[in-house]
Amino acid sequence: MDRSEMVAASQPEAVRTALAAGAEELGHAGHAHGGADLSSLREAEYQGRHIRVRTTYEITVDGREFAVHLTVDNNGRVHYHGLPTRDFASVIGLVQRVIDQFPDDFPVEPTPSADPGHSHHHGGGD
Amino acid sequence: MAVIRADITTTQAARDGFVAGVLALKAEFLGPTSADFGLPGPSQPVSTYDLFTIWHQLAMGRMTPTTQNDRNAAHSGPAFLPWHRLMLLLFELQMQRVLADPTIGLPYWDWATDGALPVSEQTGAALWQDSGVGGSGHPVMSGPFRAEVFRVKVESGAAGQLRTTDRGLNRSLGQDPSAPSLPTLASQATALRQTRYDASPWSRGSSSFRNRVEGWVPFGMHNRVHVWVGGDMGPATSPNDPVFYLNHANVDRIWESWMLRRGRTYVPSSSESADLAMHRLSDPLYSILIQQPLTPADMLDVSSFYSYDRLPSAG
């Protein structure tokens, strides 16, 4: 790896050229990770038998589907690409951290106001 | 001329150069826009700094191979260390270019030394002061990357999609219950004593130096630092926080120390299964910012680019 070549590759025109070369793929950067199959498959051999465990989670938050790919490893730990440097013992705990990390993706629905200072007139009175 | 990477908490010039480089790359726009990346919403220019964040996010989403969901082009596999070495090297060269100063080197954050502090003192360590990189906040309101001068412009959504935004940086130092403290010197020493760089199944389940320092088994080191810093260090767009580069420079420093002890060796070899594409010794590392194919083999000796002022020991 030649230093002068690397310096040249870091010049603005070289960066633009590199980006242009990958333009077709880069144009899809706004798409979510993963494909349609949201299941996770675990396999193991035990005493001459072959074990397969396919896991699919159906998660909703406030009734809205949260359809992301969760991977379960053979120790039962669950991994989610949105928080890529950790795994979880509990999917409930995972979703709690997801809500913490991405609150704008899980807006709280407004509830009917109980504010006593906000008067509603339902006929009569005055 | 090779630069010397220094400890950010003890070398003021290294800290100042890093801050200047980050802010300059945030303020530079080479032409790409958010529309070029297919990001929804009104098109906006993408800074040179943010190109690195997008690259990291894309690497995270590129599963290698696509039939599994563990190892991606830059994580949970052997290429974790050489891929990030390439990313940091290109970032360092960009800092040098934009500051017109070839002596600027990326500093590192020696988090294991901070991990020796009492837990209650770790969030108050020198790095998190105004004279370092500022502290916690949603958004961060102190230091050189406070919200009024440093804006996050691209971020991950909950489904892993990249999108535009315009907000300050988020950090939650030491707030996550799963990582209330930093990695320790003991965990660093244990990693350095590992004899194998990596091993089958070449994933989060491997028993190896790479997996120890990445921090899957056991949970710790690099992964623990991401979780401990919290906020924008959590998602795949973690390079949004400049601390990302300080963390990875330290990870790279630990790898350099391991190679000095064990030799500049790497596995898997080029003859291993094609399922390990992008992770084998002579496979091109995934990149969007450089056209030249660079491989893990190219990353084993970078002495013509930089060295570290001090390397950690196995105790």
Coordinates of C-alpha atoms in Angstrom, one line a residue:
Chain A
M1 CA 0.0 0.0 0.0
D2 CA 1.8 3.1 -1.3
R3 CA 1.4 6.3 0.7
S4 CA 1.4 8.6 -2.3
E5 CA -1.4 6.5 -3.9
M6 CA -3.5 6.7 -0.7
V7 CA -3.0 10.4 -0.5
A8 CA -4.1 10.8 -4.1
A9 CA -7.1 8.6 -3.4
S10 CA -8.1 11.0 -0.7
Q11 CA -8.3 14.0 -2.9
P12 CA -11.8 15.3 -3.6
E13 CA -11.9 14.3 -7.3
A14 CA -10.9 10.7 -6.4
V15 CA -13.6 10.5 -3.7
R16 CA -16.2 11.8 -6.2
T17 CA -15.1 9.2 -8.7
A18 CA -15.3 6.4 -6.2
L19 CA -18.8 7.4 -5.2
A20 CA -19.9 7.7 -8.8
A21 CA -18.6 4.2 -9.4
G22 CA -20.9 2.8 -6.8
A23 CA -23.8 5.2 -7.5
E24 CA -26.3 2.5 -8.3
E25 CA -25.9 0.7 -5.0
L26 CA -25.5 3.9 -3.0
G27 CA -28.8 5.1 -4.4
H28 CA -30.5 2.5 -2.1
A29 CA -28.8 3.5 1.1
G30 CA -32.1 4.8 2.5
H31 CA -33.6 1.3 2.4
A32 CA -33.9 -0.8 5.6
H33 CA -31.5 -3.6 6.3
G34 CA -32.6 -7.2 5.6
G35 CA -35.0 -9.0 3.4
A36 CA -38.5 -10.3 3.6
D37 CA -37.6 -13.4 5.8
L38 CA -37.7 -12.2 9.4
S39 CA -37.1 -15.6 10.9
S40 CA -34.0 -16.8 12.6
L41 CA -32.7 -20.3 12.2
R42 CA -30.5 -22.1 14.8
E43 CA -29.0 -25.5 14.1
A44 CA -26.9 -27.9 16.2
E45 CA -25.7 -31.5 16.3
Y46 CA -26.4 -33.5 19.4
Q47 CA -25.7 -37.2 20.0
G48 CA -26.0 -37.9 16.3
R49 CA -29.1 -35.9 15.9
H50 CA -29.6 -32.6 14.0
I51 CA -31.5 -29.9 15.7
R52 CA -33.2 -27.0 13.9
V53 CA -35.0 -24.2 15.6
R54 CA -36.6 -21.5 13.5
T55 CA -37.8 -18.5 15.5
T56 CA -40.1 -15.7 14.2
Y57 CA -41.1 -12.8 16.4
E58 CA -44.4 -10.9 16.0
I59 CA -43.8 -7.6 17.8
T60 CA -46.2 -4.7 18.1
V61 CA -45.8 -1.4 19.9
D62 CA -49.1 0.4 20.7
G63 CA -50.7 -2.0 18.2
R64 CA -48.3 -1.1 15.4
E65 CA -46.2 -3.8 13.9
F66 CA -42.5 -3.5 14.5
A67 CA -41.2 -5.8 11.8
V68 CA -37.4 -6.1 12.0
H69 CA -35.1 -9.1 11.7
L70 CA -34.0 -10.5 15.0
T71 CA -31.3 -13.1 15.2
V72 CA -31.1 -15.7 18.0
D73 CA -27.8 -17.4 18.6
N74 CA -27.3 -20.9 20.1
N75 CA -27.0 -19.4 23.5
G76 CA -30.4 -17.8 23.2
R77 CA -29.1 -14.2 22.9
V78 CA -31.0 -12.0 20.6
H79 CA -29.3 -9.6 18.2
Y80 CA -30.9 -6.6 16.3
H81 CA -29.1 -4.8 13.6
G82 CA -30.4 -1.4 14.7
L83 CA -28.2 -1.6 17.9
P84 CA -25.3 -3.5 16.4
T85 CA -22.8 -3.6 19.3
R86 CA -24.9 -5.5 21.8
D87 CA -27.2 -8.4 22.2
F88 CA -30.1 -9.1 24.6
A89 CA -31.3 -11.8 26.9
S90 CA -34.9 -10.6 26.5
V91 CA -36.8 -9.4 23.4
I92 CA -38.9 -7.2 25.7
G93 CA -35.7 -5.6 27.0
L94 CA -34.5 -5.2 23.4
V95 CA -37.7 -3.4 22.3
Q96 CA -37.5 -1.2 25.4
R97 CA -34.0 -0.1 24.3
V98 CA -35.2 0.4 20.8
I99 CA -37.9 2.8 22.0
D100 CA -35.2 4.6 24.1
Q101 CA -32.9 4.8 21.1
F102 CA -35.4 5.8 18.4
P103 CA -38.3 7.6 20.3
D104 CA -39.4 9.4 17.1
D105 CA -40.2 6.1 15.5
F106 CA -42.6 5.3 18.3
P107 CA -44.7 8.4 18.9
V108 CA -47.1 8.3 21.8
E109 CA -50.6 8.7 20.6
P110 CA -52.3 11.7 22.2
T111 CA -54.9 10.8 24.8
P112 CA -58.1 12.8 25.5
S113 CA -57.1 15.8 27.7
A114 CA -58.1 15.7 31.3
D115 CA -56.9 19.3 31.8
P116 CA -59.5 20.9 34.0
G117 CA -58.5 24.3 32.7
H118 CA -59.7 23.4 29.3
S119 CA -63.4 23.8 29.3
H120 CA -65.7 21.9 27.0
H121 CA -69.3 22.9 26.6
H122 CA -71.6 20.2 25.8
G123 CA -74.8 22.2 25.6
G124 CA -76.8 24.0 28.3
G125 CA -75.3 26.1 31.0
D126 CA -75.0 29.5 29.5
Chain B
M1 CA 5.9 10.9 6.6
A2 CA 4.4 8.6 9.2
V3 CA 2.5 10.4 12.0
I4 CA 2.4 9.4 15.6
R5 CA -1.0 8.7 17.1
A6 CA -1.2 10.0 20.6
D7 CA -3.4 9.8 23.7
I8 CA -6.1 12.4 23.4
T9 CA -6.3 13.0 27.1
T10 CA -2.6 13.7 27.6
T11 CA -1.6 15.4 24.3
Q12 CA -3.3 18.7 23.8
A13 CA -2.1 19.1 20.2
A14 CA -3.6 15.8 19.2
R15 CA -6.9 16.7 20.7
D16 CA -6.9 20.1 19.1
G17 CA -5.9 18.7 15.7
F18 CA -8.7 16.1 15.9
V19 CA -11.3 18.7 16.8
A20 CA -10.2 21.0 14.0
G21 CA -10.2 18.1 11.5
V22 CA -13.7 16.9 12.5
L23 CA -15.2 20.3 12.3
A24 CA -13.5 21.0 9.0
L25 CA -14.7 17.7 7.4
K26 CA -18.2 18.5 8.8
A27 CA -18.1 21.8 7.0
E28 CA -16.8 20.4 3.7
F29 CA -19.2 19.3 0.9
L30 CA -17.7 17.6 -2.1
G31 CA -20.9 17.4 -4.0
P32 CA -22.9 14.3 -3.0
T33 CA -26.4 14.9 -1.7
S34 CA -28.8 12.9 0.4
A35 CA -30.8 12.3 -2.8
D36 CA -27.7 10.5 -4.3
F37 CA -28.1 8.0 -1.4
G38 CA -31.8 7.6 -1.8
L39 CA -32.6 9.2 1.5
P40 CA -36.2 10.4 1.8
G41 CA -37.1 14.1 2.2
P42 CA -35.7 17.3 0.7
S43 CA -32.2 16.8 -0.8
Q44 CA -29.4 18.3 1.2
P45 CA -25.6 18.3 0.7
V46 CA -23.7 15.5 2.5
S47 CA -20.5 16.5 4.2
T48 CA -17.2 14.6 3.9
Y49 CA -17.5 13.7 7.5
D50 CA -21.0 12.2 7.0
L51 CA -19.8 10.2 4.0
F52 CA -17.8 8.1 6.5
T53 CA -21.0 7.6 8.6
I54 CA -22.9 6.4 5.6
W55 CA -20.1 4.1 4.6
H56 CA -20.2 2.5 8.1
Q57 CA -24.0 2.1 8.0
L58 CA -23.8 0.5 4.6
A59 CA -21.1 -2.0 5.7
M60 CA -23.2 -2.9 8.6
G61 CA -26.1 -3.8 6.3
R62 CA -24.0 -5.9 3.9
M63 CA -24.2 -9.5 5.3
T64 CA -21.4 -11.8 4.3
P65 CA -22.8 -14.0 3.0
T66 CA -26.4 -12.9 2.6
T67 CA -27.6 -16.3 3.8
Q68 CA -26.8 -15.5 7.4
N69 CA -27.4 -12.6 9.7
D70 CA -24.4 -12.5 11.9
R71 CA -21.3 -11.5 10.1
N72 CA -21.4 -8.3 7.9
A73 CA -18.7 -6.7 5.8
A74 CA -17.1 -4.9 8.8
H75 CA -18.3 -6.6 12.0
S76 CA -18.7 -9.9 13.7
G77 CA -16.1 -11.4 11.6
P78 CA -12.3 -11.4 10.9
A79 CA -12.4 -8.2 8.9
F80 CA -13.6 -6.2 11.9
L81 CA -10.0 -5.0 12.6
P82 CA -8.6 -4.4 9.1
W83 CA -11.9 -2.9 7.8
H84 CA -11.9 -0.3 10.6
R85 CA -8.1 0.3 10.2
L86 CA -8.9 1.2 6.6
M87 CA -11.7 3.5 7.6
L88 CA -9.6 5.3 10.1
L89 CA -6.7 5.6 7.8
L90 CA -8.8 7.2 5.1
F91 CA -10.4 9.5 7.8
E92 CA -6.9 10.5 9.0
L93 CA -5.8 11.3 5.4
Q94 CA -8.9 13.4 4.9
M95 CA -8.1 15.3 8.1
Q96 CA -4.6 15.9 6.9
R97 CA -5.9 17.1 3.5
V98 CA -8.6 19.4 4.8
L99 CA -6.3 21.0 7.3
A100 CA -3.4 21.0 4.9
D101 CA -1.3 19.4 7.6
P102 CA 0.3 16.0 7.0
T103 CA 1.5 15.8 10.6
I104 CA -2.1 15.5 12.0
G105 CA -2.7 12.1 13.4
L106 CA -5.9 10.5 14.8
P107 CA -5.7 10.4 18.6
Y108 CA -6.9 7.4 20.6
W109 CA -8.9 7.2 23.8
D110 CA -7.2 4.7 26.3
W111 CA -10.5 3.6 27.7
A112 CA -9.1 0.8 29.8
T113 CA -7.0 3.3 31.8
D114 CA -10.2 5.3 32.4
G115 CA -11.8 2.0 33.3
A116 CA -9.4 1.8 36.2
L117 CA -11.0 4.8 37.8
P118 CA -13.8 4.3 40.3
V119 CA -17.1 3.9 38.4
S120 CA -18.4 7.1 39.8
E121 CA -15.5 9.0 38.4
Q122 CA -15.4 7.6 34.9
T123 CA -18.0 9.9 33.4
G124 CA -16.1 12.9 34.8
A125 CA -12.7 11.9 33.3
A126 CA -10.7 14.4 31.3
L127 CA -12.1 13.3 27.9
W128 CA -15.6 14.5 28.8
Q129 CA -14.6 18.0 29.8
D130 CA -14.9 21.0 27.6
S131 CA -11.2 20.7 27.0
G132 CA -11.8 17.2 25.7
V133 CA -14.9 16.3 23.6
G134 CA -17.7 17.5 26.0
G135 CA -20.0 15.3 28.0
S136 CA -23.5 13.8 28.1
G137 CA -26.6 15.4 26.7
H138 CA -29.6 15.0 24.4
P139 CA -28.2 17.0 22.8
V140 CA -24.6 17.5 24.0
M141 CA -24.4 21.2 25.1
S142 CA -20.7 21.3 26.2
G143 CA -17.4 21.0 24.5
P144 CA -16.3 21.4 20.9
F145 CA -19.2 19.2 19.5
R146 CA -22.0 21.0 21.3
A147 CA -25.3 21.4 19.4
E148 CA -24.7 24.9 18.2
V149 CA -21.6 24.0 16.3
F150 CA -22.0 20.2 15.5
R151 CA -25.1 18.9 13.8
V152 CA -26.1 15.3 13.1
K153 CA -27.4 15.2 9.6
V154 CA -27.9 11.5 8.8
E155 CA -29.1 8.9 11.2
S156 CA -30.5 5.4 11.4
G157 CA -34.2 4.7 12.0
A158 CA -35.5 1.8 14.1
A159 CA -35.8 -0.4 11.1
G160 CA -32.2 0.2 10.2
Q161 CA -33.0 2.7 7.4
L162 CA -30.8 5.7 6.8
R163 CA -32.5 9.1 6.9
T164 CA -31.7 12.8 7.1
T165 CA -32.1 14.8 10.2
D166 CA -30.8 18.1 11.7
R167 CA -30.1 17.9 15.4
G168 CA -27.4 18.0 18.0
L169 CA -25.3 15.0 19.1
N170 CA -26.7 12.6 21.8
R171 CA -24.6 11.0 24.5
S172 CA -25.6 9.1 27.7
L173 CA -22.3 8.3 29.4
G174 CA -22.5 5.4 31.7
Q175 CA -26.3 5.4 31.8
D176 CA -27.1 2.0 30.2
P177 CA -27.5 -0.7 32.9
S178 CA -25.7 -3.3 30.7
A179 CA -22.5 -1.2 30.6
P180 CA -22.3 1.0 33.7
S181 CA -18.5 1.0 33.6
L182 CA -15.7 1.0 31.0
P183 CA -13.6 -2.1 30.0
T184 CA -10.8 -2.9 32.4
L185 CA -7.1 -3.2 32.1
A186 CA -7.5 -6.9 33.0
S187 CA -9.9 -7.5 30.1
Q188 CA -7.4 -5.8 27.8
A189 CA -4.6 -8.0 29.1
T190 CA -6.7 -11.1 28.6
A191 CA -7.4 -10.2 25.0
L192 CA -3.8 -9.6 24.3
R193 CA -2.9 -13.0 25.6
Q194 CA -5.2 -14.8 23.1
T195 CA -3.0 -16.8 20.7
R196 CA -5.4 -17.0 17.8
Y197 CA -6.3 -14.0 15.7
D198 CA -9.7 -15.5 14.8
A199 CA -11.3 -18.9 14.4
S200 CA -14.3 -20.8 13.0
P201 CA -17.2 -20.1 12.9
W202 CA -15.7 -16.6 12.1
S203 CA -18.5 -14.9 13.8
R204 CA -19.9 -13.5 17.2
G205 CA -19.3 -17.0 18.5
S206 CA -15.6 -17.4 17.8
S207 CA -13.1 -17.9 20.5
S208 CA -10.3 -15.5 19.4
F209 CA -8.5 -12.3 19.9
R210 CA -10.7 -10.5 17.3
N211 CA -13.8 -11.6 19.0
R212 CA -12.5 -10.6 22.5
V213 CA -11.5 -7.1 21.3
E214 CA -14.7 -6.6 19.3
G215 CA -16.5 -7.6 22.5
W216 CA -19.0 -10.3 21.9
V217 CA -17.7 -13.2 24.0
P218 CA -17.6 -12.0 26.7
F219 CA -19.5 -8.7 26.2
G220 CA -16.8 -6.0 26.7
M221 CA -14.1 -3.9 25.1
H222 CA -15.2 -2.2 21.8
N223 CA -18.8 -3.2 22.1
R224 CA -19.0 -2.1 25.8
V225 CA -17.5 1.3 25.0
H226 CA -20.2 1.9 22.4
V227 CA -22.9 1.0 24.8
W228 CA -21.3 2.9 27.7
V229 CA -21.1 6.1 25.7
G230 CA -24.7 5.6 24.5
G231 CA -26.7 8.0 22.4
D232 CA -25.4 8.2 18.9
M233 CA -22.8 5.6 19.6
G234 CA -25.5 3.0 19.7
P235 CA -26.8 2.6 16.1
A236 CA -25.1 1.7 12.9
T237 CA -24.5 5.4 12.3
S238 CA -22.2 5.5 15.4
P239 CA -19.5 7.5 13.5
N240 CA -21.9 10.4 14.0
D241 CA -20.1 10.8 17.4
P242 CA -16.5 11.7 16.9
V243 CA -15.8 9.5 19.9
F244 CA -16.3 6.6 17.5
Y245 CA -12.9 7.4 16.0
L246 CA -11.2 7.6 19.4
N247 CA -12.6 4.3 20.4
H248 CA -11.6 2.6 17.2
A249 CA -8.1 4.1 17.2
N250 CA -7.7 2.5 20.6
V251 CA -9.0 -0.8 19.3
D252 CA -6.5 -0.5 16.4
R253 CA -3.7 0.2 19.0
I254 CA -4.6 -3.0 20.8
W255 CA -4.5 -4.9 17.6
E256 CA -1.1 -3.4 16.8
S257 CA 0.2 -4.5 20.2
W258 CA -1.2 -8.0 19.6
M259 CA 0.6 -8.2 16.2
L260 CA 3.9 -7.1 17.8
R261 CA 3.6 -10.1 20.1
R262 CA 2.2 -12.6 17.7
G263 CA 3.4 -11.5 14.3
R264 CA 1.6 -9.8 11.5
T265 CA -0.5 -12.7 10.8
Y266 CA -4.2 -13.0 9.8
V267 CA -6.8 -15.7 9.2
P268 CA -8.8 -16.8 7.3
S269 CA -6.5 -17.4 4.4
S270 CA -7.5 -16.7 0.8
S271 CA -8.2 -20.4 0.2
E272 CA -11.0 -20.6 2.8
S273 CA -14.7 -20.9 1.8
A274 CA -16.3 -18.3 -0.4
D275 CA -18.8 -17.9 2.4
L276 CA -16.0 -15.8 4.0
A277 CA -15.8 -13.4 1.1
M278 CA -14.8 -9.9 2.3
H279 CA -13.1 -11.4 5.3
R280 CA -10.3 -13.5 3.8
L281 CA -6.7 -12.3 3.7
S282 CA -6.7 -11.1 0.0
D283 CA -10.4 -10.1 -0.3
P284 CA -11.1 -6.5 -1.1
L285 CA -12.5 -4.7 2.0
Y286 CA -15.9 -3.1 1.4
S287 CA -15.5 0.6 0.6
I288 CA -17.4 3.4 -1.0
L289 CA -14.8 6.1 -0.7
I290 CA -11.8 4.5 -2.4
Q291 CA -11.6 2.6 -5.7
Q292 CA -8.4 0.8 -5.2
P293 CA -9.1 -2.7 -3.8
L294 CA -7.5 -2.9 -0.4
T295 CA -7.3 -6.1 1.6
P296 CA -6.7 -7.3 5.1
A297 CA -3.2 -8.2 3.9
D298 CA -2.7 -4.5 3.0
M299 CA -3.7 -3.5 6.6
L300 CA -1.2 -5.6 8.5
D301 CA 1.7 -3.2 8.3
V302 CA 0.8 0.5 8.2
S303 CA 4.1 1.8 9.6
S304 CA 4.5 4.1 6.5
F305 CA 1.3 5.9 7.6
Y306 CA 1.3 6.0 11.4
S307 CA 2.5 4.4 14.7
Y308 CA 1.4 4.8 18.3
D309 CA 3.2 6.7 21.0
R310 CA 2.6 3.9 23.4
L311 CA 1.2 0.4 23.1
P312 CA -0.8 -1.5 25.8
S313 CA 0.8 -4.6 27.4
A314 CA -0.6 -7.9 28.4
G315 CA 0.6 -7.3 31.9

